[in-house]
Amino acid sequence: MTTPLNSPAQRWLDTPLLSVEHLTMRFGGIVAVDDLSFQVGRGDITALIGPNGAGKTTVFNCLTGFYKPSEGRIVMRHGPGPHDAALAAAHSGGLRHSKDGDSGVFLLERMPDFEIPRQAGVARTFQNIRLFGGMTVLENLLVAQHNGLMVASGYTLGGILGLPGYRRAEKKAIDRAVYWLEQTALLDRADDPAGDLSYGAQRRLEIARAMCTGPKLLCLDEPAAGLNPRESAELNRLIRTIRDEHGTSVLLIEHDMGVVMEISDHVVVLDYGVKIADGSAETVRNDPKVIAAYLGVEDEAEAEDIVEGVAS
Amino acid sequence: MEYFIQQLINGLTLGSIYGLIAIGYTMVYGIIGMINFAHGDVFMIGSFIALTAFLLLTSLFGPAFLPVVLVLVLIITMLFCVAWGWSIEKIAYRPLRGSFRLAPLITAIGISIVLQNFVQISQGARVKPLPPQIQGGVTLMEGATGVVQLSWMHMIIIATTVVLMTGFSLLISRTSLGRAQRACEQDRKMAALLGIDVDRTISLTFVMGAALAAVAGFMFLLRYGVIDFYIGFLAGIKAFTAAVLGGIGSLPGAMLGGLLIGLIETFWSGYFPIEYKDVATFSILVVLLIFLPSGLLGKPEVEKV
């Protein structure tokens, strides 16, 4: 690839959290994603960029069980190390995942949608916001903690009776929700219907809700879309907090190059479903293929001319 | 006056039974946006299971343990109906999830016909009587025109309904399962992406509806004492109507609709020719829906442009 040898730590190669391997997604005759491979480093903020229609959201949909990939493998790794033995065993054994305490491997393409956040720890937000508009802001965050609460409520009976065990669990869930409401500056809106929030606030709430599932990897689909510069700066800070204080790695699709270049440790560029560049923000920014894809230049030689033009 | 109050009590009792069945319709509609046409037949099956279990248990224990027997019968009825409700979802709905909307409607009607015919063949087409088991009550008023009786049976039905309604309202509003159900109602895909097992949540919704229908079937048997394979159809249609009248998808609406239909039916029977009670009930419903198309407590559909 185009990564220079003297680049700083490449966590996506050394300690990958997520590996997308030869992912192909076809819709009828259209190949939306074609033999795509990339890795997301543990603790990295990774940006997936590319022109409109490049297949970025399709990749997200494959990651989160929305689509079953036509071909390829998507592996989440919990705990340090590549887990090669466990992975090989799970893969050939037809297993969906293989866990050992806190560490484990998860083959996302084999898992039903609801197990991906629950077991593999992958959460996502949407380009077009999908909140539960009729529920309150707080309830949106509690729904995201359903599984723990369901167990704590003795599968509901304890919840109706208001048993102490359920009360404690719910208290903890509310504390977690309140924490994320503080982080996203939504605490004073906790009891309002989510549908009544402003656009920017809804975007933040979606992130808060995804974080309430306790993810290891947070996938954000155009989180900065439609935000004003101030909101955009707040978003950057929020994403950094998520990574720095919660150890959650972030994979984001973004068109706002300001956001991408400022916060990303690693950038993967797609065009027409094919990866055209992969590396640090700095290397990708100067890659002629990337510039060509963005400026819509047919010819690579021509793109290189443009780069030189920019440089001189 | 006494007659009026007596009819009011009778109407509330009948309405409670309709309301309990209506909750099953409204909850299933809420979560999958479809009517479970086999739901009325779960109610019918419930009353048959209750009858069978009752006859079996009284022949075992004798009439001395009536309260114990009744509680056991109720539990057995609920268990069987829950199994039916779960199976109906599994057979008629789950395989067709994602197919076009009319398909599960047809399978549900199919299940309804299967259940009716199964009971007709296995139990016979004739009505099954059960002599009144719980008799007596208190006399509230005695006047020149008549007596107002509040029987134990009235009280049991109304009290059970109030308890169940309270329980279910708490379940939907307070528990995590209720929240998950409401989340699935709004956006099933998103709920799954937050780790909610949508299939299981839908199954549990069918199961809850069936449990309430079981209670309704049990109480119907004790109150009216005559059942046949066809009672599920009319009771089902009326409960469905009640759910629509109250605003489909709304739990208190279903209960309110049930009570209203029970009252309309009883009062019409009390003051006007009884043969026309169903005609009257449905005519009033049509008029109401013309003026309140989304039902009494339903939210109007606002189309966003």
Coordinates of C-alpha atoms in Angstrom, one line a residue:
Chain A
M1 CA 0.0 0.0 0.0
T2 CA 0.9 3.6 0.2
T3 CA 2.0 3.6 3.8
P4 CA 5.5 4.9 4.2
L5 CA 8.0 2.8 6.2
N6 CA 8.7 5.5 8.7
S7 CA 5.1 6.1 9.8
P8 CA 4.3 6.1 13.5
A9 CA 2.7 3.2 15.4
Q10 CA 0.3 1.4 13.1
R11 CA -2.1 -0.1 15.6
W12 CA -4.4 -1.3 12.8
L13 CA -1.7 -3.7 11.7
D14 CA -0.2 -4.6 15.1
T15 CA -3.3 -4.9 17.4
P16 CA -6.4 -5.0 15.2
L17 CA -9.8 -4.9 17.0
L18 CA -11.7 -5.5 13.8
S19 CA -10.6 -7.2 10.6
V20 CA -12.7 -6.9 7.4
E21 CA -11.4 -9.7 5.1
H22 CA -12.2 -9.9 1.4
L23 CA -15.7 -8.4 2.0
T24 CA -17.9 -8.5 -1.0
M25 CA -21.5 -7.3 -1.1
R26 CA -23.6 -7.7 -4.3
F27 CA -27.1 -6.5 -4.9
G28 CA -28.3 -8.3 -7.9
G29 CA -25.8 -7.4 -10.6
I30 CA -24.4 -4.4 -8.7
V31 CA -21.2 -4.9 -6.7
A32 CA -21.5 -2.3 -3.9
V33 CA -18.4 -3.5 -2.0
D34 CA -15.7 -5.5 -3.9
D35 CA -13.1 -7.7 -2.1
L36 CA -12.5 -5.1 0.6
S37 CA -10.0 -5.8 3.4
F38 CA -9.0 -3.4 6.1
Q39 CA -8.4 -3.4 9.8
V40 CA -9.4 -1.2 12.7
G41 CA -6.8 -0.7 15.4
R42 CA -7.5 -1.1 19.1
G43 CA -7.9 2.3 20.5
D44 CA -7.8 4.1 17.2
I45 CA -10.2 6.5 15.6
T46 CA -10.5 5.2 12.1
A47 CA -12.2 7.1 9.3
L48 CA -13.8 5.4 6.3
I49 CA -14.1 8.0 3.6
G50 CA -14.9 8.1 0.0
P51 CA -17.1 9.9 -2.5
N52 CA -20.9 9.4 -2.4
G53 CA -21.9 5.9 -3.4
A54 CA -18.5 4.4 -2.6
G55 CA -20.0 1.7 -0.5
K56 CA -19.2 3.1 3.0
T57 CA -22.6 2.7 4.5
T58 CA -22.9 -0.8 2.9
V59 CA -19.7 -1.7 4.9
F60 CA -21.4 -0.5 8.1
N61 CA -24.5 -2.4 7.2
C62 CA -22.5 -5.6 6.8
L63 CA -20.6 -4.9 10.1
T64 CA -23.8 -4.5 12.1
G65 CA -25.8 -7.4 10.7
F66 CA -28.1 -5.3 8.5
Y67 CA -26.8 -7.2 5.5
K68 CA -25.4 -10.6 5.2
P69 CA -22.2 -10.2 3.1
S70 CA -22.1 -12.1 -0.2
E71 CA -18.5 -13.1 0.6
G72 CA -15.8 -12.5 3.1
R73 CA -15.3 -12.5 6.8
I74 CA -15.6 -9.8 9.5
V75 CA -13.8 -10.5 12.7
M76 CA -14.0 -8.7 16.1
R77 CA -11.3 -9.5 18.6
H78 CA -11.8 -8.9 22.3
G79 CA -8.7 -8.8 24.5
P80 CA -5.1 -8.3 23.3
G81 CA -3.5 -10.4 20.7
P82 CA -4.5 -11.7 17.3
H83 CA -6.2 -14.8 18.7
D84 CA -5.2 -16.7 15.6
A85 CA -5.8 -20.2 17.1
A86 CA -9.3 -19.4 18.4
L87 CA -10.2 -17.7 15.2
A88 CA -9.1 -20.6 13.1
A89 CA -11.0 -23.0 15.4
A90 CA -14.2 -20.9 15.3
H91 CA -14.0 -20.4 11.6
S92 CA -13.5 -24.1 10.6
G93 CA -15.8 -25.3 13.4
G94 CA -18.7 -23.2 12.0
L95 CA -19.0 -21.3 15.2
R96 CA -20.3 -17.7 15.5
H97 CA -17.9 -16.8 18.2
S98 CA -15.4 -18.3 20.6
K99 CA -15.1 -16.7 24.0
D100 CA -12.7 -17.2 26.9
G101 CA -13.5 -14.8 29.8
D102 CA -13.0 -11.3 28.5
S103 CA -11.2 -12.2 25.4
G104 CA -12.7 -13.8 22.3
V105 CA -13.2 -13.7 18.6
F106 CA -16.5 -13.0 16.9
L107 CA -17.4 -13.7 13.3
L108 CA -19.9 -10.9 12.7
E109 CA -21.1 -12.2 9.3
R110 CA -22.4 -15.3 11.0
M111 CA -24.2 -13.5 13.9
P112 CA -27.8 -12.4 14.0
D113 CA -28.2 -8.7 14.2
F114 CA -29.1 -8.4 17.9
E115 CA -26.1 -10.5 19.0
I116 CA -23.6 -8.1 17.4
P117 CA -24.1 -5.3 19.9
R118 CA -24.8 -7.8 22.7
Q119 CA -21.9 -10.2 22.3
A120 CA -19.4 -8.6 19.9
G121 CA -19.7 -5.1 21.3
V122 CA -20.3 -3.2 18.1
A123 CA -22.7 -0.3 18.2
R124 CA -23.6 2.1 15.5
T125 CA -25.5 5.3 14.6
F126 CA -27.2 6.2 11.4
Q127 CA -26.8 8.9 8.8
N128 CA -30.6 9.5 8.9
I129 CA -31.2 9.5 12.6
R130 CA -33.1 6.5 14.0
L131 CA -34.2 7.4 17.5
F132 CA -37.3 6.1 19.2
G133 CA -39.0 9.4 18.8
G134 CA -42.0 8.6 20.9
M135 CA -40.0 7.6 23.9
T136 CA -38.2 10.0 26.2
V137 CA -34.5 10.8 25.9
L138 CA -33.8 8.8 29.1
E139 CA -35.9 5.8 27.9
N140 CA -33.9 5.8 24.6
L141 CA -30.8 5.3 26.7
L142 CA -32.4 2.6 28.9
V143 CA -33.6 0.6 25.9
A144 CA -29.9 0.3 25.0
Q145 CA -29.3 -1.4 28.3
H146 CA -32.1 -3.8 27.9
N147 CA -30.2 -7.1 28.2
G148 CA -28.7 -6.4 31.6
L149 CA -32.0 -5.1 32.9
M150 CA -33.9 -8.1 31.6
V151 CA -31.7 -10.5 33.5
A152 CA -31.8 -8.3 36.6
S153 CA -35.6 -8.1 36.6
G154 CA -35.8 -11.9 36.6
Y155 CA -37.2 -11.7 33.1
T156 CA -39.8 -9.0 33.9
L157 CA -41.6 -10.4 37.0
G158 CA -39.2 -8.6 39.4
G159 CA -39.7 -5.5 37.3
I160 CA -43.5 -5.4 37.8
L161 CA -43.2 -6.1 41.5
G162 CA -40.4 -3.6 41.8
L163 CA -38.0 -6.0 43.6
P164 CA -34.8 -4.6 45.1
G165 CA -32.5 -6.4 42.7
Y166 CA -34.3 -4.8 39.7
R167 CA -34.4 -1.4 41.4
R168 CA -30.6 -1.6 41.9
A169 CA -30.0 -2.6 38.3
E170 CA -32.2 0.1 37.1
K171 CA -30.5 2.7 39.3
K172 CA -27.2 1.7 37.7
A173 CA -28.7 1.9 34.2
I174 CA -30.0 5.4 35.0
D175 CA -26.6 6.4 36.4
R176 CA -24.9 5.3 33.2
A177 CA -27.6 7.1 31.1
V178 CA -27.1 10.3 33.2
Y179 CA -23.4 10.1 32.7
W180 CA -23.8 10.0 28.9
L181 CA -26.4 12.7 29.0
E182 CA -23.9 14.9 30.8
Q183 CA -21.2 14.1 28.2
T184 CA -23.6 15.0 25.4
A185 CA -25.1 18.1 27.2
L186 CA -28.6 16.6 27.2
L187 CA -29.2 16.2 30.9
D188 CA -31.9 18.9 31.1
R189 CA -33.8 17.2 28.2
A190 CA -33.9 13.8 29.9
D191 CA -37.7 13.6 30.2
D192 CA -38.6 15.1 26.8
P193 CA -39.7 13.0 23.9
A194 CA -36.6 12.3 21.8
G195 CA -38.5 13.4 18.7
D196 CA -38.7 17.0 20.1
L197 CA -34.9 17.5 20.2
S198 CA -33.1 19.7 17.7
Y199 CA -31.2 18.0 14.9
G200 CA -27.8 18.4 16.6
A201 CA -29.1 17.2 19.9
Q202 CA -30.6 14.1 18.2
R203 CA -27.3 13.3 16.7
R204 CA -25.6 13.5 20.1
L205 CA -28.4 11.4 21.7
E206 CA -27.8 8.7 19.1
I207 CA -24.1 8.5 20.1
A208 CA -25.1 8.5 23.8
R209 CA -27.5 5.7 23.1
A210 CA -24.9 3.6 21.2
M211 CA -22.5 4.1 24.1
C212 CA -25.0 2.9 26.6
T213 CA -24.8 -0.6 25.0
G214 CA -21.2 -0.6 26.3
P215 CA -19.5 -1.1 22.9
K216 CA -15.9 -2.0 22.2
L217 CA -16.3 -0.5 18.7
L218 CA -18.5 2.5 17.9
C219 CA -19.5 3.0 14.3
L220 CA -20.6 6.5 13.4
D221 CA -22.3 7.1 10.1
E222 CA -21.6 10.7 9.2
P223 CA -21.9 12.1 12.7
A224 CA -21.0 15.6 11.6
A225 CA -23.5 15.9 8.8
G226 CA -25.7 18.9 9.2
L227 CA -23.8 20.3 12.3
N228 CA -22.6 23.8 12.5
P229 CA -18.9 24.5 13.2
R230 CA -19.4 24.8 16.9
E231 CA -21.4 21.6 17.1
S232 CA -18.8 20.0 15.0
A233 CA -16.0 20.9 17.4
E234 CA -18.1 19.6 20.3
L235 CA -18.5 16.4 18.4
N236 CA -14.8 16.0 17.9
R237 CA -14.3 16.4 21.7
L238 CA -17.0 13.9 22.4
I239 CA -15.4 11.3 20.1
R240 CA -12.1 11.9 21.7
T241 CA -13.6 11.4 25.2
I242 CA -15.2 8.2 24.0
R243 CA -11.8 6.8 22.9
D244 CA -9.6 8.2 25.6
E245 CA -11.7 7.7 28.7
H246 CA -13.7 4.6 27.7
G247 CA -11.2 2.7 25.5
T248 CA -13.9 2.4 22.9
S249 CA -12.4 2.4 19.4
V250 CA -14.3 4.5 16.8
L251 CA -14.9 3.8 13.2
L252 CA -16.6 6.7 11.4
I253 CA -17.8 7.6 8.0
E254 CA -17.4 11.2 7.4
H255 CA -17.5 13.7 4.5
D256 CA -16.3 16.7 6.6
M257 CA -12.5 16.5 5.9
G258 CA -11.8 18.9 8.7
V259 CA -13.3 16.4 11.2
V260 CA -11.6 13.5 9.5
M261 CA -8.1 15.0 9.4
E262 CA -8.3 16.4 12.8
I263 CA -9.3 13.3 14.8
S264 CA -8.4 10.2 12.8
D265 CA -5.4 8.0 13.5
H266 CA -6.1 6.0 10.5
V267 CA -8.0 6.6 7.3
V268 CA -9.4 4.1 4.8
V269 CA -10.6 5.4 1.4
L270 CA -13.1 3.6 -0.7
D271 CA -14.1 4.4 -4.3
Y272 CA -16.7 2.4 -6.2
G273 CA -16.6 -0.3 -3.5
V274 CA -12.8 -0.8 -3.8
K275 CA -10.2 0.3 -1.3
I276 CA -7.9 2.9 -2.9
A277 CA -5.9 4.0 0.1
D278 CA -5.2 3.0 3.6
G279 CA -2.9 4.7 6.1
S280 CA -2.5 7.6 8.5
A281 CA -4.4 10.8 7.8
E282 CA -1.2 12.4 6.5
T283 CA -0.3 9.8 4.0
V284 CA -3.9 9.5 2.7
R285 CA -4.2 13.2 2.3
N286 CA -1.4 13.3 -0.2
D287 CA -2.3 10.2 -2.1
P288 CA -2.9 11.0 -5.7
K289 CA -5.6 8.3 -6.1
V290 CA -7.5 9.8 -3.2
I291 CA -7.3 13.3 -4.7
A292 CA -8.4 11.9 -8.1
A293 CA -11.4 10.1 -6.6
Y294 CA -12.5 13.3 -4.8
L295 CA -11.9 15.7 -7.6
G296 CA -13.4 13.2 -10.1
V297 CA -10.3 13.0 -12.4
E298 CA -10.3 10.1 -14.8
D299 CA -6.6 9.7 -15.3
E300 CA -4.1 9.0 -12.5
A301 CA -1.4 10.9 -14.3
E302 CA -3.6 13.9 -14.4
A303 CA -4.2 13.6 -10.7
E304 CA -0.5 13.5 -10.0
D305 CA -0.2 16.7 -12.0
I306 CA -2.8 18.2 -9.7
V307 CA -0.9 17.0 -6.6
E308 CA 2.3 18.6 -7.9
G309 CA 0.3 21.7 -8.6
V310 CA -0.9 21.8 -5.1
A311 CA 2.6 21.1 -3.7
S312 CA 4.3 23.9 -5.8
Chain B
M1 CA -83.1 3.2 38.4
E2 CA -82.3 -0.1 40.0
Y3 CA -82.6 -1.7 36.6
F4 CA -80.3 0.8 35.1
I5 CA -77.6 0.2 37.7
Q6 CA -77.9 -3.5 37.4
Q7 CA -77.4 -3.2 33.6
L8 CA -74.4 -1.0 34.3
I9 CA -72.8 -3.7 36.5
N10 CA -73.6 -6.4 33.9
G11 CA -72.2 -4.2 31.1
L12 CA -69.0 -3.5 33.0
T13 CA -68.5 -7.3 33.6
L14 CA -69.0 -8.1 30.0
G15 CA -66.9 -5.2 29.0
S16 CA -64.0 -6.4 31.2
I17 CA -63.9 -9.7 29.3
Y18 CA -63.9 -7.9 25.9
G19 CA -61.3 -5.6 27.2
L20 CA -59.0 -8.4 28.3
I21 CA -59.2 -10.0 24.8
A22 CA -58.8 -6.6 23.2
I23 CA -55.5 -6.1 24.9
G24 CA -54.1 -9.1 23.0
Y25 CA -55.2 -7.6 19.7
T26 CA -53.9 -4.2 20.5
M27 CA -50.5 -5.4 21.8
V28 CA -49.8 -7.6 18.8
Y29 CA -50.9 -4.8 16.4
G30 CA -48.7 -2.4 18.2
I31 CA -45.6 -4.5 17.8
I32 CA -46.0 -6.0 14.4
G33 CA -48.6 -3.8 12.8
M34 CA -50.9 -6.8 12.1
I35 CA -54.1 -8.2 13.5
N36 CA -53.8 -11.6 15.0
F37 CA -57.0 -13.1 13.7
A38 CA -56.5 -16.3 15.6
H39 CA -56.6 -14.4 18.9
G40 CA -60.4 -14.9 19.4
D41 CA -59.9 -18.6 19.1
V42 CA -57.3 -18.6 21.8
F43 CA -60.0 -17.2 24.0
M44 CA -62.4 -20.0 22.9
I45 CA -59.7 -22.7 23.4
G46 CA -59.1 -21.1 26.8
S47 CA -62.7 -21.6 27.8
F48 CA -62.7 -25.2 26.6
I49 CA -59.5 -26.0 28.5
A50 CA -60.9 -24.3 31.6
L51 CA -64.1 -26.5 31.3
T52 CA -62.1 -29.7 30.8
A53 CA -59.7 -28.9 33.6
F54 CA -62.5 -28.0 35.9
L55 CA -64.5 -31.2 35.3
L56 CA -61.3 -33.3 35.7
L57 CA -60.2 -31.6 38.9
T58 CA -63.7 -31.6 40.5
S59 CA -64.0 -35.3 39.8
L60 CA -60.6 -35.8 41.5
F61 CA -61.0 -33.5 44.5
G62 CA -64.8 -33.2 44.9
P63 CA -66.6 -30.0 45.2
A64 CA -65.2 -29.1 48.6
F65 CA -62.1 -27.5 47.3
L66 CA -63.7 -25.1 44.9
P67 CA -61.4 -22.1 45.4
V68 CA -58.3 -24.3 45.0
V69 CA -59.7 -26.0 42.0
L70 CA -60.5 -22.7 40.4
V71 CA -57.1 -21.3 40.9
L72 CA -55.5 -24.5 39.5
V73 CA -57.9 -24.3 36.5
L74 CA -56.9 -20.8 35.8
I75 CA -53.2 -21.7 35.9
I76 CA -53.7 -24.7 33.6
T77 CA -55.7 -22.6 31.2
M78 CA -53.1 -19.9 31.1
L79 CA -50.3 -22.4 30.5
F80 CA -52.1 -24.0 27.6
C81 CA -53.2 -20.8 26.0
V82 CA -49.7 -19.4 26.3
A83 CA -48.4 -22.4 24.4
W84 CA -51.0 -21.8 21.8
G85 CA -50.2 -18.1 21.5
W86 CA -46.5 -18.9 21.2
S87 CA -47.1 -21.6 18.6
I88 CA -49.4 -19.3 16.5
E89 CA -46.6 -16.7 16.3
K90 CA -44.1 -19.4 15.5
I91 CA -46.2 -21.1 12.8
A92 CA -48.2 -18.3 11.2
Y93 CA -46.2 -15.1 11.7
R94 CA -42.5 -15.7 12.1
P95 CA -41.8 -17.6 8.9
L96 CA -43.6 -14.8 7.0
R97 CA -42.0 -11.9 8.6
G98 CA -40.7 -9.7 5.9
S99 CA -43.1 -11.1 3.3
F100 CA -45.9 -8.9 2.1
R101 CA -48.4 -7.9 4.7
L102 CA -51.4 -9.9 3.6
A103 CA -49.6 -13.2 3.9
P104 CA -49.6 -13.5 7.7
L105 CA -53.1 -12.3 7.7
I106 CA -54.2 -15.3 5.7
T107 CA -52.2 -17.7 7.7
A108 CA -53.7 -16.3 10.9
I109 CA -57.2 -16.7 9.5
G110 CA -56.2 -20.3 8.5
I111 CA -55.1 -21.0 12.1
S112 CA -58.4 -19.6 13.3
I113 CA -60.4 -21.9 11.1
V114 CA -58.2 -24.9 12.1
L115 CA -58.7 -24.2 15.8
Q116 CA -62.5 -23.8 15.4
N117 CA -62.8 -27.0 13.4
F118 CA -60.5 -28.9 15.7
V119 CA -62.7 -28.0 18.7
Q120 CA -65.9 -28.6 16.8
I121 CA -64.7 -32.1 15.8
S122 CA -63.0 -33.1 19.0
Q123 CA -65.6 -31.6 21.4
G124 CA -68.7 -31.7 19.3
A125 CA -70.7 -28.9 17.9
R126 CA -73.3 -28.7 20.6
V127 CA -73.0 -26.1 23.4
K128 CA -71.3 -27.2 26.5
P129 CA -73.0 -26.1 29.7
L130 CA -71.4 -25.6 33.1
P131 CA -73.7 -25.0 36.0
P132 CA -73.0 -21.8 37.9
Q133 CA -70.2 -22.5 40.4
I134 CA -70.0 -19.3 42.2
Q135 CA -73.3 -18.1 43.4
G136 CA -74.6 -15.4 45.7
G137 CA -73.4 -11.9 46.2
V138 CA -74.5 -8.8 47.9
T139 CA -77.7 -6.8 47.4
L140 CA -76.7 -3.2 46.9
M141 CA -80.2 -1.6 46.5
E142 CA -83.7 -2.7 46.8
G143 CA -86.4 -0.5 45.4
A144 CA -89.9 -0.5 44.0
T145 CA -88.7 -1.4 40.5
G146 CA -86.3 -4.1 41.4
V147 CA -83.1 -5.2 43.1
V148 CA -79.5 -4.4 42.3
Q149 CA -77.3 -7.4 42.8
L150 CA -73.6 -7.4 42.8
S151 CA -72.7 -11.1 42.6
W152 CA -69.4 -12.6 43.7
M153 CA -68.9 -13.4 40.0
H154 CA -69.2 -9.8 39.0
M155 CA -66.7 -8.8 41.7
I156 CA -64.2 -11.5 40.7
I157 CA -64.3 -10.5 37.1
I158 CA -64.0 -6.8 37.7
A159 CA -61.3 -7.2 40.4
T160 CA -59.3 -9.6 38.2
T161 CA -59.5 -7.2 35.3
V162 CA -58.4 -4.3 37.4
V163 CA -55.4 -6.3 38.8
L164 CA -54.3 -7.5 35.4
M165 CA -54.7 -4.1 33.8
T166 CA -52.6 -2.5 36.5
G167 CA -50.0 -5.3 36.2
F168 CA -49.8 -4.9 32.4
S169 CA -49.6 -1.1 32.5
L170 CA -46.7 -1.4 35.0
L171 CA -45.1 -3.9 32.7
I172 CA -45.3 -1.8 29.7
S173 CA -44.3 1.5 31.3
R174 CA -41.8 0.4 34.0
T175 CA -40.0 -2.8 33.0
S176 CA -37.3 -3.3 30.6
L177 CA -39.4 -5.7 28.6
G178 CA -42.1 -3.1 28.2
R179 CA -39.5 -0.6 27.0
A180 CA -38.2 -3.2 24.6
Q181 CA -41.7 -3.8 23.3
R182 CA -42.2 -0.1 22.7
A183 CA -38.9 0.2 21.0
C184 CA -39.7 -2.7 18.7
E185 CA -43.1 -1.0 18.0
Q186 CA -41.2 2.1 16.7
D187 CA -38.2 0.6 14.9
R188 CA -37.6 -3.1 15.0
K189 CA -34.3 -2.9 13.2
M190 CA -32.9 -0.3 15.5
A191 CA -34.0 -2.2 18.5
A192 CA -32.1 -5.2 17.2
L193 CA -29.0 -3.0 16.8
L194 CA -29.2 -2.2 20.5
G195 CA -29.0 -5.8 21.4
I196 CA -32.8 -6.5 21.8
D197 CA -33.8 -10.0 20.6
V198 CA -36.8 -8.8 18.5
D199 CA -38.1 -12.3 17.7
R200 CA -38.2 -13.1 21.4
T201 CA -39.9 -9.8 22.2
I202 CA -42.6 -10.5 19.6
S203 CA -43.1 -14.0 20.9
L204 CA -43.5 -12.7 24.4
T205 CA -46.1 -10.2 23.2
F206 CA -48.2 -13.0 21.7
V207 CA -47.7 -15.0 24.9
M208 CA -49.0 -12.1 27.1
G209 CA -52.0 -11.6 24.8
A210 CA -52.8 -15.3 25.0
A211 CA -52.5 -15.3 28.8
L212 CA -55.0 -12.5 29.0
A213 CA -57.3 -14.3 26.6
A214 CA -57.0 -17.4 28.8
V215 CA -58.2 -15.4 31.8
A216 CA -61.0 -14.0 29.7
G217 CA -62.0 -17.5 28.5
F218 CA -62.0 -18.8 32.1
M219 CA -64.1 -16.0 33.4
F220 CA -66.5 -16.2 30.4
L221 CA -67.1 -19.8 31.2
L222 CA -67.8 -19.2 34.9
R223 CA -70.0 -16.2 34.2
Y224 CA -72.1 -17.3 31.3
G225 CA -71.8 -21.1 31.7
V226 CA -72.3 -21.9 28.0
I227 CA -69.5 -22.3 25.5
D228 CA -69.2 -23.7 22.0
F229 CA -66.5 -23.8 19.3
Y230 CA -67.9 -20.6 17.8
I231 CA -67.7 -18.2 20.7
G232 CA -64.2 -17.1 19.8
F233 CA -65.4 -15.6 16.5
L234 CA -67.9 -13.2 17.8
A235 CA -66.1 -12.4 21.0
G236 CA -62.9 -11.9 18.9
I237 CA -64.6 -9.6 16.4
K238 CA -66.1 -7.5 19.3
A239 CA -62.8 -7.4 21.1
F240 CA -61.0 -6.4 17.9
T241 CA -63.7 -3.7 17.5
A242 CA -63.0 -2.6 21.0
A243 CA -59.3 -2.3 20.3
V244 CA -60.0 -0.2 17.2
L245 CA -62.6 1.9 19.0
G246 CA -60.1 2.6 21.8
G247 CA -57.4 3.4 19.4
I248 CA -55.4 0.4 18.1
G249 CA -52.0 0.1 19.8
S250 CA -53.2 1.8 23.0
L251 CA -53.5 -0.4 26.1
P252 CA -55.9 1.8 28.1
G253 CA -57.7 2.4 24.8
A254 CA -58.4 -1.3 24.4
M255 CA -59.7 -1.6 27.9
L256 CA -61.9 1.5 27.5
G257 CA -63.2 0.2 24.1
G258 CA -64.0 -3.1 25.7
L259 CA -65.9 -1.5 28.5
L260 CA -67.8 0.7 26.0
I261 CA -68.8 -2.2 23.8
G262 CA -69.9 -4.2 26.8
L263 CA -72.0 -1.4 28.1
I264 CA -73.6 -0.6 24.7
E265 CA -74.4 -4.2 24.2
T266 CA -75.9 -4.7 27.7
F267 CA -77.9 -1.5 27.7
W268 CA -79.3 -2.2 24.2
S269 CA -80.3 -5.6 25.4
G270 CA -81.9 -4.2 28.5
Y271 CA -84.0 -1.5 26.8
F272 CA -84.4 -2.4 23.2
P273 CA -85.0 -5.6 21.2
I274 CA -82.2 -8.0 22.2
E275 CA -82.0 -9.5 18.7
Y276 CA -80.5 -6.2 17.4
K277 CA -77.8 -5.9 20.0
D278 CA -75.0 -6.7 17.6
V279 CA -76.5 -4.5 14.9
A280 CA -76.7 -1.7 17.4
T281 CA -73.2 -2.2 18.8
F282 CA -71.6 -2.2 15.4
S283 CA -73.7 0.7 14.1
I284 CA -72.6 2.9 17.0
L285 CA -69.0 1.8 16.3
V286 CA -69.3 2.9 12.7
V287 CA -70.6 6.3 13.7
L288 CA -67.9 6.8 16.3
L289 CA -65.2 5.8 13.9
I290 CA -66.4 8.3 11.3
F291 CA -65.9 11.1 13.8
L292 CA -62.9 9.7 15.5
P293 CA -61.0 7.7 12.9
S294 CA -58.0 6.9 15.1
G295 CA -60.2 5.8 18.0
L296 CA -60.7 7.3 21.4
L297 CA -57.2 7.2 22.7
G298 CA -55.2 6.5 19.5
K299 CA -52.7 8.9 18.2
P300 CA -53.6 10.2 14.7
E301 CA -51.2 9.2 12.1
V302 CA -49.2 12.3 11.0
E303 CA -47.6 11.9 7.7
K304 CA -44.3 13.7 7.6
V305 CA -43.4 15.2 4.3

